[in-house]
CSV table of C-alpha atoms in Angstrom, one decimal:
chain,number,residue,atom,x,y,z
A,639,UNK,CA,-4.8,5.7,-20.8
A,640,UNK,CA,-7.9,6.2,-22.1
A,641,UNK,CA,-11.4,6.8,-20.0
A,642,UNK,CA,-14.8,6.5,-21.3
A,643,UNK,CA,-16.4,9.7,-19.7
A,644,UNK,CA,-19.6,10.3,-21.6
A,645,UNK,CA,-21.7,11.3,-18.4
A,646,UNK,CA,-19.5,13.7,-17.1
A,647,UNK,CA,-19.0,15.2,-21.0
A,648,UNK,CA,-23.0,15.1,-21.4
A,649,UNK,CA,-23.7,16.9,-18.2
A,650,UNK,CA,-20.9,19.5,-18.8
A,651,UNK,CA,-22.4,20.2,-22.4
A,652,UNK,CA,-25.8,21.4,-20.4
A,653,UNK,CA,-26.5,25.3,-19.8
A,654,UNK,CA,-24.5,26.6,-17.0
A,655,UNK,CA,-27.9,26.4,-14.8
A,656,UNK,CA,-28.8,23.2,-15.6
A,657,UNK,CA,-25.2,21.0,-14.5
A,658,UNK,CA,-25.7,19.2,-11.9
A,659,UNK,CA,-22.8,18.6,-9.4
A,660,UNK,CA,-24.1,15.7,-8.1
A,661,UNK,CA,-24.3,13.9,-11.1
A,662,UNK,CA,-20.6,15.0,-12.0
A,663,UNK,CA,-19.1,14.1,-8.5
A,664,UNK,CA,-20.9,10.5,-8.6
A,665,UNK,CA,-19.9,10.3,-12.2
A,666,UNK,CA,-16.2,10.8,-12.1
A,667,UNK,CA,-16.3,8.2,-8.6
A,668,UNK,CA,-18.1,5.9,-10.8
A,669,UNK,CA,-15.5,6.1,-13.2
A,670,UNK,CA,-12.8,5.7,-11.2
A,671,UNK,CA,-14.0,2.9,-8.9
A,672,UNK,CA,-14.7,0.9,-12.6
A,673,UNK,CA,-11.1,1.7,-13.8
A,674,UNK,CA,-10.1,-0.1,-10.6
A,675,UNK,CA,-8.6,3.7,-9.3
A,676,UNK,CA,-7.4,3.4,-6.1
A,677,UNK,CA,-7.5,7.2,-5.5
A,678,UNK,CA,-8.7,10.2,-7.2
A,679,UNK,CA,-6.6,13.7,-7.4
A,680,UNK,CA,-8.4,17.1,-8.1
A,681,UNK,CA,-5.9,19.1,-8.7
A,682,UNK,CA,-7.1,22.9,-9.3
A,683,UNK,CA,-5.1,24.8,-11.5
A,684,UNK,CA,-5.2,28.5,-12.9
A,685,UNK,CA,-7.5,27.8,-15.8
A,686,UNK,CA,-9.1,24.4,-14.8
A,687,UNK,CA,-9.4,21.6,-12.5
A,688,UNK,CA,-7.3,18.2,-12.9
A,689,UNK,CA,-8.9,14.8,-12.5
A,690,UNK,CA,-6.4,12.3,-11.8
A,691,UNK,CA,-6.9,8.5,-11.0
A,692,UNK,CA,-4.0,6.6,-9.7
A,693,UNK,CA,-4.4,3.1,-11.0
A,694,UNK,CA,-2.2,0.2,-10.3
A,695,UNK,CA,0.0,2.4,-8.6
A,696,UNK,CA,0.7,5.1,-11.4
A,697,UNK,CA,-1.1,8.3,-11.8
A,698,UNK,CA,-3.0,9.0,-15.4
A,699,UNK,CA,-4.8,12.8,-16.2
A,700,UNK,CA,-8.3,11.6,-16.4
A,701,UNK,CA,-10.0,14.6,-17.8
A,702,UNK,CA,-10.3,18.1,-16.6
A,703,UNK,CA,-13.4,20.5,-15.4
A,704,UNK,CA,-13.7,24.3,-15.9
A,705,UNK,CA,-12.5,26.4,-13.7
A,706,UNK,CA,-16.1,27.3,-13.0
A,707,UNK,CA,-17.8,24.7,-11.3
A,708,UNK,CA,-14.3,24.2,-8.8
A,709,UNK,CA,-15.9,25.5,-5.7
A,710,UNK,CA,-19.5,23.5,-5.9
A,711,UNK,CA,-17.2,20.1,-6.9
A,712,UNK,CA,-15.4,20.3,-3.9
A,713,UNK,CA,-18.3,21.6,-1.8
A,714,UNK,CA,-20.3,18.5,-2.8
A,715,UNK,CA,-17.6,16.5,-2.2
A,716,UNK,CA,-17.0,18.3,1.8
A,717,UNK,CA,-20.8,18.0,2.6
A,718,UNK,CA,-20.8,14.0,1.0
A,719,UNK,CA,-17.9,13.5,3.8
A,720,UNK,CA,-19.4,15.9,7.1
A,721,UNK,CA,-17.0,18.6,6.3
A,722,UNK,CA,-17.4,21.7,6.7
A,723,UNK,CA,-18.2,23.9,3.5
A,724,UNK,CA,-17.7,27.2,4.9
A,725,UNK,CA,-13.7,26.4,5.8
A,726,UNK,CA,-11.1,27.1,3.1
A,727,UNK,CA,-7.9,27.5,4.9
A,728,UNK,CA,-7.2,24.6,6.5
A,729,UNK,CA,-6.5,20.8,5.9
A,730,UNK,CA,-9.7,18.8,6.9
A,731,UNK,CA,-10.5,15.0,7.0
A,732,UNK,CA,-13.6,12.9,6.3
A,733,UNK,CA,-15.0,9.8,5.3
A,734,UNK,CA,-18.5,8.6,3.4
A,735,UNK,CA,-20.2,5.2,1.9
A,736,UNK,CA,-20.9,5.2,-1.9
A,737,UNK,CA,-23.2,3.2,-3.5
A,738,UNK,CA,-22.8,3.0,-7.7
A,739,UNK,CA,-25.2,3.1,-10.1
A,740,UNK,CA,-25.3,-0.9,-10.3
A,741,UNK,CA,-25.4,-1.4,-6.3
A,742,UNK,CA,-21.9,-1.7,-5.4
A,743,UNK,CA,-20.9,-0.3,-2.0
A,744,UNK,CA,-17.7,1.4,-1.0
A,745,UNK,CA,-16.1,3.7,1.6
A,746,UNK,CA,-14.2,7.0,0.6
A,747,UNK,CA,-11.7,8.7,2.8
A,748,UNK,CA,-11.3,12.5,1.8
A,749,UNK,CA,-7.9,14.6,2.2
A,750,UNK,CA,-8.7,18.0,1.5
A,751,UNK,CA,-5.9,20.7,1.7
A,752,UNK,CA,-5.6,24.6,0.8
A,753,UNK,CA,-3.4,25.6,-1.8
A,754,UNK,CA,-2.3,28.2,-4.2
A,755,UNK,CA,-5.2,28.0,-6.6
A,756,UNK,CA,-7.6,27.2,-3.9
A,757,UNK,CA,-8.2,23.5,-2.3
A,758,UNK,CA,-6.8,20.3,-3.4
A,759,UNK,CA,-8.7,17.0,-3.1
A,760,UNK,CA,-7.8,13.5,-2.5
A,761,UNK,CA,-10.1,10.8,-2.1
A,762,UNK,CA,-9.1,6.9,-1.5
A,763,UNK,CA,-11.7,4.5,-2.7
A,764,UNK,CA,-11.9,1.3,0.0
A,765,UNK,CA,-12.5,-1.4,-2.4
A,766,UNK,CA,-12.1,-3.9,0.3
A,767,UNK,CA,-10.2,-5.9,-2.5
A,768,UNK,CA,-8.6,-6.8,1.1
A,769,UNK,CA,-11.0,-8.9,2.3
A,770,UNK,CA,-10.9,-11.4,-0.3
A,771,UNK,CA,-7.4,-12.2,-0.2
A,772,UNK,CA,-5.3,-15.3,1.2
A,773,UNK,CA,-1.4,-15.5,1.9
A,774,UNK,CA,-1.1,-16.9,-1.6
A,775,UNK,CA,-2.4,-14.4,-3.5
A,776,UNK,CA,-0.2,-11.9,-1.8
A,777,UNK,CA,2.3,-13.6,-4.3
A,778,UNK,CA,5.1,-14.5,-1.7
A,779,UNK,CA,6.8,-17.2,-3.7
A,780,UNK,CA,9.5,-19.9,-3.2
A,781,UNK,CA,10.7,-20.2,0.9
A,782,UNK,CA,8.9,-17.2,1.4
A,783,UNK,CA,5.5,-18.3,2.1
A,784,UNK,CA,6.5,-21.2,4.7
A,785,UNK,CA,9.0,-18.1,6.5
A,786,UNK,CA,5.4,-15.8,7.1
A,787,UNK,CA,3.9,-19.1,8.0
A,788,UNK,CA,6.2,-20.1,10.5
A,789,UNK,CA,6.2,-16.3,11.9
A,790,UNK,CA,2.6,-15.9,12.1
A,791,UNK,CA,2.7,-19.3,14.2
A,792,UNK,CA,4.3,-18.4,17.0
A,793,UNK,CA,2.8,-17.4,20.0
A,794,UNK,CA,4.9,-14.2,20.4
A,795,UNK,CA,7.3,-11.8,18.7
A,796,UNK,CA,6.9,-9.2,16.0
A,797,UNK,CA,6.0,-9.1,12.6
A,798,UNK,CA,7.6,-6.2,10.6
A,799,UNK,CA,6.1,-4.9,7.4
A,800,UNK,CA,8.3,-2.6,5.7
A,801,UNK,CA,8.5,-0.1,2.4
A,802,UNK,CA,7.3,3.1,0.9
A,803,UNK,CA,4.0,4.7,1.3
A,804,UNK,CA,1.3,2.7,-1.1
A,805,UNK,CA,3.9,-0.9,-0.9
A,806,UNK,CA,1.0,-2.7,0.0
A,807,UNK,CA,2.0,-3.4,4.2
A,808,UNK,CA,-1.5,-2.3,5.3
A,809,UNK,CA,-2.5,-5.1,2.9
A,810,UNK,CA,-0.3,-7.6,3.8
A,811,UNK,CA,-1.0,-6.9,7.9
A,812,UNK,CA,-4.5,-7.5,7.0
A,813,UNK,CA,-4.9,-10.9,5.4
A,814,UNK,CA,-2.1,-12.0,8.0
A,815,UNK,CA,-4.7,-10.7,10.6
A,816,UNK,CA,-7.8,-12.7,8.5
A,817,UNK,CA,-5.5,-16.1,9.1
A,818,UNK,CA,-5.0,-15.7,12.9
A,819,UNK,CA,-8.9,-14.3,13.5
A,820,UNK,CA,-10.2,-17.5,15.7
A,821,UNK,CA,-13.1,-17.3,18.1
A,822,UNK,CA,-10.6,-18.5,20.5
A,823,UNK,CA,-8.0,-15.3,20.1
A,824,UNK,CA,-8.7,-12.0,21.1
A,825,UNK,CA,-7.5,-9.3,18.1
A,826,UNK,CA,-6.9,-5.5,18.4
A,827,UNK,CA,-5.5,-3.2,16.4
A,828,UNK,CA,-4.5,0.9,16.4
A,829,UNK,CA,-4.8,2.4,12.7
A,830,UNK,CA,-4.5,5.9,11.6
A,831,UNK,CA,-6.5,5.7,9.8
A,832,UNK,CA,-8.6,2.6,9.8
A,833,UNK,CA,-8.5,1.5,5.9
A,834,UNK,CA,-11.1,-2.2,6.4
A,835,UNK,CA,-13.5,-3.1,8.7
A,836,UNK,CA,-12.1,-6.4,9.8
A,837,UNK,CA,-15.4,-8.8,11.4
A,838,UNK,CA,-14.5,-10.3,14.6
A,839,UNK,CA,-11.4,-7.9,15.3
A,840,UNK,CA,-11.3,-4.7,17.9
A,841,UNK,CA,-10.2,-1.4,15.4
A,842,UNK,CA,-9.1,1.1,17.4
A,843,UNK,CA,-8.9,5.0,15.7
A,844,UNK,CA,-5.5,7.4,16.5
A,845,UNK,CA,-7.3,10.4,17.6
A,846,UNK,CA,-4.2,12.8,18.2
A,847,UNK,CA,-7.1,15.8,19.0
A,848,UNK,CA,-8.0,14.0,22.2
A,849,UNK,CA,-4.7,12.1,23.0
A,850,UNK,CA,-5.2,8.8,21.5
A,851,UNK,CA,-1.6,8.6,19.6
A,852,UNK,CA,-0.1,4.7,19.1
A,853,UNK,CA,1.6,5.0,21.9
A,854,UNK,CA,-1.5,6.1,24.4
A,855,UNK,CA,-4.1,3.5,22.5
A,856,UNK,CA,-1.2,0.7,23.0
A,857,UNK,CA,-1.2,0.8,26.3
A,858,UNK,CA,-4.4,1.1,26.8
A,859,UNK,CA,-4.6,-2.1,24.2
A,860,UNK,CA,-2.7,-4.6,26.8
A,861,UNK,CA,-4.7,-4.1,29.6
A,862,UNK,CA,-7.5,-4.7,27.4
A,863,UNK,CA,-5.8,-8.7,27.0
A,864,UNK,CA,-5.2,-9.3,23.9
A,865,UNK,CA,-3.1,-12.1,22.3
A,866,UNK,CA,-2.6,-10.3,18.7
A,867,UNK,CA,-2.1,-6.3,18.4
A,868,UNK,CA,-1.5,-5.1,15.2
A,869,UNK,CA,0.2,-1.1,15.5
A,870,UNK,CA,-0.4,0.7,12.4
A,871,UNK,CA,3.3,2.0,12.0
A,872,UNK,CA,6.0,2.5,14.6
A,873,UNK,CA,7.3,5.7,14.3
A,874,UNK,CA,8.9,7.3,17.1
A,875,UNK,CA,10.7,6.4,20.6
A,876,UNK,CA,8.2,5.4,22.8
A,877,UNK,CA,5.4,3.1,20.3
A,878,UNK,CA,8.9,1.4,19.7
A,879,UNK,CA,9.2,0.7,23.5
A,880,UNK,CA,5.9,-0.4,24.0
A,881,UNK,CA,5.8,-2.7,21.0
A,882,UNK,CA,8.5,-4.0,21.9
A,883,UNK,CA,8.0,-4.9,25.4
A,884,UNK,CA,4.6,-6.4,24.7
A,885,UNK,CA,6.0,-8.4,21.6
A,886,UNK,CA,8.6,-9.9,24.8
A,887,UNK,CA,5.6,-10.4,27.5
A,888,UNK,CA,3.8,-13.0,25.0
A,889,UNK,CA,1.8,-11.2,22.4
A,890,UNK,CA,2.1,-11.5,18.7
A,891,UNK,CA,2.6,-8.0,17.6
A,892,UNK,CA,2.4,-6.9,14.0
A,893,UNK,CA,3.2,-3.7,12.5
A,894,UNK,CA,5.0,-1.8,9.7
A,895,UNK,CA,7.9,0.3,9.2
A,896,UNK,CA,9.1,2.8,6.7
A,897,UNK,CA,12.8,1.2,5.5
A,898,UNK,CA,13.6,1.1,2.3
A,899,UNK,CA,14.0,-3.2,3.0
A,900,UNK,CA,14.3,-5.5,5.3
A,901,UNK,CA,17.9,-5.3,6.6
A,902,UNK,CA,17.1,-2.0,7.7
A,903,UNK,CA,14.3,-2.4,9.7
A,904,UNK,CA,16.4,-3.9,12.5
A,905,UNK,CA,19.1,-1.0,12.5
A,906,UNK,CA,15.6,1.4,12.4
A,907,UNK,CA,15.1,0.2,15.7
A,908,UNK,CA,18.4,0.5,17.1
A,909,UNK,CA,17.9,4.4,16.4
A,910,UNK,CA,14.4,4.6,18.2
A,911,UNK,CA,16.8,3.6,21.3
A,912,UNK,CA,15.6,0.0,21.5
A,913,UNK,CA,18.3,-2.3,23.2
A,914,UNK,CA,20.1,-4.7,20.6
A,915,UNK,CA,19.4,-7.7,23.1
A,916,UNK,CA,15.7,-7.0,22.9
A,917,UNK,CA,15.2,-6.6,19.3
A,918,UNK,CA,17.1,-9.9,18.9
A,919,UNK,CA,14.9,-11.5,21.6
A,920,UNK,CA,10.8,-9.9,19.5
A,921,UNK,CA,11.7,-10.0,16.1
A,922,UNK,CA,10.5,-12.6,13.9
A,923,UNK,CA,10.2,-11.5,10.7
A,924,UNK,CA,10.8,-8.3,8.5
A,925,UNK,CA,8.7,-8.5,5.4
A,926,UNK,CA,10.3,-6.0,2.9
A,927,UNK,CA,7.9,-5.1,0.3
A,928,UNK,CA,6.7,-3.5,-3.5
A,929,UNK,CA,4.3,-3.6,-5.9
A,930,UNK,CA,4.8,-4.2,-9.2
A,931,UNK,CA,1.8,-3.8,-12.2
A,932,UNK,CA,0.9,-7.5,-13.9
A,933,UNK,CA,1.3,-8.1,-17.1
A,934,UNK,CA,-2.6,-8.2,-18.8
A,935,UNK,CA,-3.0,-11.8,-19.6
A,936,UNK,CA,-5.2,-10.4,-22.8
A,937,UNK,CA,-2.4,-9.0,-24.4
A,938,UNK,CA,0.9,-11.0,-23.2
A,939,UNK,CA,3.6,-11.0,-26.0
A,940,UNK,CA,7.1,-12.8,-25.5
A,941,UNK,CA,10.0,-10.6,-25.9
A,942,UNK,CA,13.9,-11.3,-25.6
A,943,UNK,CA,16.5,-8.6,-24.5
A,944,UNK,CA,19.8,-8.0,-25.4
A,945,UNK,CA,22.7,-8.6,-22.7
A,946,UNK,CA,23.4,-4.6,-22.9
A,947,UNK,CA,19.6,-4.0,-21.5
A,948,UNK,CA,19.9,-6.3,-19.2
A,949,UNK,CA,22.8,-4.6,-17.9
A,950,UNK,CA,21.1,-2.4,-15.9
A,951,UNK,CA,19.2,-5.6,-13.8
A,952,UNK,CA,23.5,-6.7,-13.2
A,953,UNK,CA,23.7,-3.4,-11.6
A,954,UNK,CA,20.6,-4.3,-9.2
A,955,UNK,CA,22.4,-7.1,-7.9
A,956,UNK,CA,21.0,-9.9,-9.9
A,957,UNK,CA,23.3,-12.5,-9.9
A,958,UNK,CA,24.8,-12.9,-14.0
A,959,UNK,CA,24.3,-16.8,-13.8
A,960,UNK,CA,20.9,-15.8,-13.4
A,961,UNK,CA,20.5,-13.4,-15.9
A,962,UNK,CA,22.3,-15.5,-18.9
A,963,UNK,CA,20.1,-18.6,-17.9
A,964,UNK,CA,17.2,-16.9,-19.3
A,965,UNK,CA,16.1,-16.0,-22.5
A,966,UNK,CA,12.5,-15.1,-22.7
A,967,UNK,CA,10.4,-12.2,-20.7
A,968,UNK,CA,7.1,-10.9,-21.1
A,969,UNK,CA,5.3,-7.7,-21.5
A,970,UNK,CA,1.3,-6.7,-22.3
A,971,UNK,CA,1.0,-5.3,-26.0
A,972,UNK,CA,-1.9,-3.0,-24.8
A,973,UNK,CA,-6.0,-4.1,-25.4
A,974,UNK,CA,-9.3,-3.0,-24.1
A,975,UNK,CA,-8.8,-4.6,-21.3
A,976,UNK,CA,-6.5,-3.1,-19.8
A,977,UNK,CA,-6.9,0.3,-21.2
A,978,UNK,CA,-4.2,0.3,-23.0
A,979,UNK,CA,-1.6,0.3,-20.4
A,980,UNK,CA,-0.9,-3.5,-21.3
A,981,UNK,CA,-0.6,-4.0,-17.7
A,982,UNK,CA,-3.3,-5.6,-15.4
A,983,UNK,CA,-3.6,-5.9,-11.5
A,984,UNK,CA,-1.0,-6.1,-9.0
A,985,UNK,CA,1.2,-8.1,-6.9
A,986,UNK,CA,4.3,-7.9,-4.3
A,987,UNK,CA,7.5,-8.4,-4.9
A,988,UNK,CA,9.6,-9.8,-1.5
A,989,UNK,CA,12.5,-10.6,0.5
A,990,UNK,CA,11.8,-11.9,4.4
A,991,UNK,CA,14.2,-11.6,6.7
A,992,UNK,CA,13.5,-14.3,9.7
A,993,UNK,CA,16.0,-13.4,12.3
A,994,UNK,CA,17.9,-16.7,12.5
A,995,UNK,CA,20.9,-17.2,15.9
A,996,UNK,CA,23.4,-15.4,13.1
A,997,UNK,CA,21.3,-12.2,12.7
A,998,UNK,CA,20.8,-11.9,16.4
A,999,UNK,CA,24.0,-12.1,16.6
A,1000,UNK,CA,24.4,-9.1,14.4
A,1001,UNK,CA,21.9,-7.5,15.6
A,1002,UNK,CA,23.6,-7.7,19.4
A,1003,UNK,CA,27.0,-6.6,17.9
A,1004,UNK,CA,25.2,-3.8,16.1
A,1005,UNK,CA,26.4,-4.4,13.0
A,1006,UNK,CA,24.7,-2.0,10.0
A,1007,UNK,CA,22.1,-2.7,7.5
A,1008,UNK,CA,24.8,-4.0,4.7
A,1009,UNK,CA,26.3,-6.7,6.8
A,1010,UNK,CA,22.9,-8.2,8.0
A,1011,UNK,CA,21.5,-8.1,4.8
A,1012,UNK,CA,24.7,-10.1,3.8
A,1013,UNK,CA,23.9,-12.8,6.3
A,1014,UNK,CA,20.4,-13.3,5.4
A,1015,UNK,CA,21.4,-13.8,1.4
A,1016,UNK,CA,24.2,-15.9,2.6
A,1017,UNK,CA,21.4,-18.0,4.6
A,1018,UNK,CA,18.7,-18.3,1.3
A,1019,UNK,CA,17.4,-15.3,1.7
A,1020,UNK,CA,15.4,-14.0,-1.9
A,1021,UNK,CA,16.4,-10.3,-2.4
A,1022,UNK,CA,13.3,-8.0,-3.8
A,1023,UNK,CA,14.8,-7.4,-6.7
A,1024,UNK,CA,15.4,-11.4,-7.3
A,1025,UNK,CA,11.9,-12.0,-6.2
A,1026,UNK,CA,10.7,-9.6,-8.7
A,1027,UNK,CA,13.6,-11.0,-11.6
A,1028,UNK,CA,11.9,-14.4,-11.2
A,1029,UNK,CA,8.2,-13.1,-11.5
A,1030,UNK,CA,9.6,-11.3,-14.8
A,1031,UNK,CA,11.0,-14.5,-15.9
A,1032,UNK,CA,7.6,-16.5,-14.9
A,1033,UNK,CA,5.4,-13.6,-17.2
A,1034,UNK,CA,3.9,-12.1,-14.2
A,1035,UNK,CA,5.2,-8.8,-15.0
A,1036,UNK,CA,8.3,-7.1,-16.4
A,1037,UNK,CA,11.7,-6.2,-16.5
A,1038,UNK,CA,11.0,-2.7,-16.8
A,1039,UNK,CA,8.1,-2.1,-14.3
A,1040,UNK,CA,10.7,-4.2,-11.9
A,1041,UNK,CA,13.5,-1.4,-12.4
A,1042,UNK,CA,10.9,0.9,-12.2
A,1043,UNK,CA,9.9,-0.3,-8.9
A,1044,UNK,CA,13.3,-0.7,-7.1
A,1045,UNK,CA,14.8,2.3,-8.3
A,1046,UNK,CA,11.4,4.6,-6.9
């Protein structure tokens, strides 16, 4: 992919004296936010310094700095976000607002971490592209979107977002929150860390330096009477416990998960040492989730495969009815647009489990992962990999960004 980086070429082409850091560290955040980046890696090497944007999920080598200028990069970059400059040993944290060159505001969150060839540097840009999205455009399709709307209904109960690391569940959580934010219900959440501002809902910040884990600001969270929590991730014994007991005294919890799908999340519990008969009881939903790159609609060609390549999506288990029945797919040629890459955006690929009288069944009898997931296909459930077949077959994206996807 290509990056237009004149700015950052015309102040490195100054005398040594004369660069300005502060034109180079706005420059390459400027950059990134207008590739639509949704983080940015310095990556210091023995001779240089990588600059890498991940966008739409995959990471491209943006351009790189001398090895020179390192130190006062990432010194700008610690002072933008209230870090300290003279610390070069250990991991620190931090957070500040940009504003571009054409007015556009933004929060950064800053990882910085010691390693071999000095400190590495990771900032997320907080585009808020959050705050501007409805169920719909989450791209649940078919039965899914009544399911999450049924869910998110109910007075009580949990809602389970689960995947990888960068699947989009934050997201999801979020513009589920948006719909249930009434004046008339009280919200409250525990993030770490806190990605959006959400207007009219209680954020509450993990702060494990003075005891405020998910567990701690949970409890604390019900006697503060809430009707919706949303728990940043459950991941360990006890924020299990607690959700789950609050999800069964009448509040609608959300939260996510990391399984690698829905069937799993249940069995996850299970091994946190929550009782069967309680899981079955909270549970509404389990939202297993991806993200998969769109195809640009600039550039969208037809293309047809051969049976042998579409072998591989047999092996995914896609049914071969399914695959026979269609002929035509689409990919992005590559334009100015989208830089190239032929691919524009992003959206989720699904499967929702809704824990129906059979799966609580299962779930009593503690039967594994494979045998619920069987139930919930037998009863109409969409696999991800079907959900992400049938947005191939619609020219939303591809065949090979969906293998791509479910085989990560």
């Amino acid at each position: 992919m290509e990056f237009d980086h004149l700015s950052i070429e015309k102040e490195l082409a100054r005398p040594k004296g004369e660069i300005s850091i502060i034109k180079i560290v706005n420059s390459l955040i400027e950059d990134a936010y207008y590739s639509r980046a949704s983080d940015i890696h310095i990556d210091p090497t023995e001779t240089g310094v990588n600059i890498r944007f991940r966008i739409d999920g995959v990471m491209h080598i943006a351009f790189t700095l001398p090895k020179e200028i390192q130190s006062e990069v990432i010194s700008r970059i610690k002072v933008l976000s209230g870090l300290r400059t003279d610390e070069h040993q250990m991991a620190q944290d931090g957070r500040f607002q940009f504003i571009t060159s054409k007015k556009e505001k933004f929060d950064m969150r800053v990882s910085i971490v010691p390693t071999y060839y000095d400190e590495n540097v990771v900032m997320r840009l907080l585009t808020e592209s959050a705050d501007t999205l409805t169920l719909e455009d989450l791209g649940f399709s078919g039965n899914d979107l009544p399911k999450v709307k049924r869910a998110i209904s109910r007075p009580y109960g949990m809602i389970l977002a689960t995947g990888p690391t960068g699947s989009g569940k934050t997201t999801s959580l979020y513009t589920i929150l948006k719909v249930l934010n009434t004046p008339e219900t009280s919200i409250i959440t525990i993030e770490d860390p806190i990605e959006f501002s959400l207007e009219g809902i209680d954020q509450i910040q993990v702060n494990n330096q003075t005891g405020l884990t998910f567990a701690d600001g949970l409890r604390a969270i019900l006697r503060q009477d809430p009707n919706i929590i949303m728990v940043g991730e459950i991941r360990d014994e006890e924020t299990a416990s607690i959700a789950v007991n609050a999800a069964l005294t009448g509040h609608l919890l959300l939260s996510t998960i990391h399984t690698n799908d829905a069937a799993t999340t249940l069995p996850r519990l299970l091994d946190m040492k929550v009782e069967p008969f309680l899981i079955a009881s909270t549970v509404n939903i389990a939202i297993g989730q991806r993200l998969v790159r769109k195809i640009c609609t600039e550039c969208k060609t037809e293309k047809k495969y051969s049976m042998s390549e579409l072998e591989i999506l047999l092996s995914s288990g896609i049914s071969p009815e399914l695959v026979r029945q269609t002929e035509k797919f689409y990919y992005g040629k590559g334009c100015k647009k989208c830089n190239g890459s032929g691919y524009y955006g992003r959206v989720g690929i699904y499967e929702i489990l809704e824990v129906t009288e059979a799966i609580r069944e299962a779930i009593i009898t503690r039967k594994g992962a494979s045998d619920i997931k069987k139930i919930a296909f037998h009863e109409g459930m969409t696999t991800m990999v079907e959900d992400g077949f049938k947005k191939a077959v619609d020219g939303i994206t591809t065949i090979e960004e969906v293998i791509r996807v479910i085989h990560e």
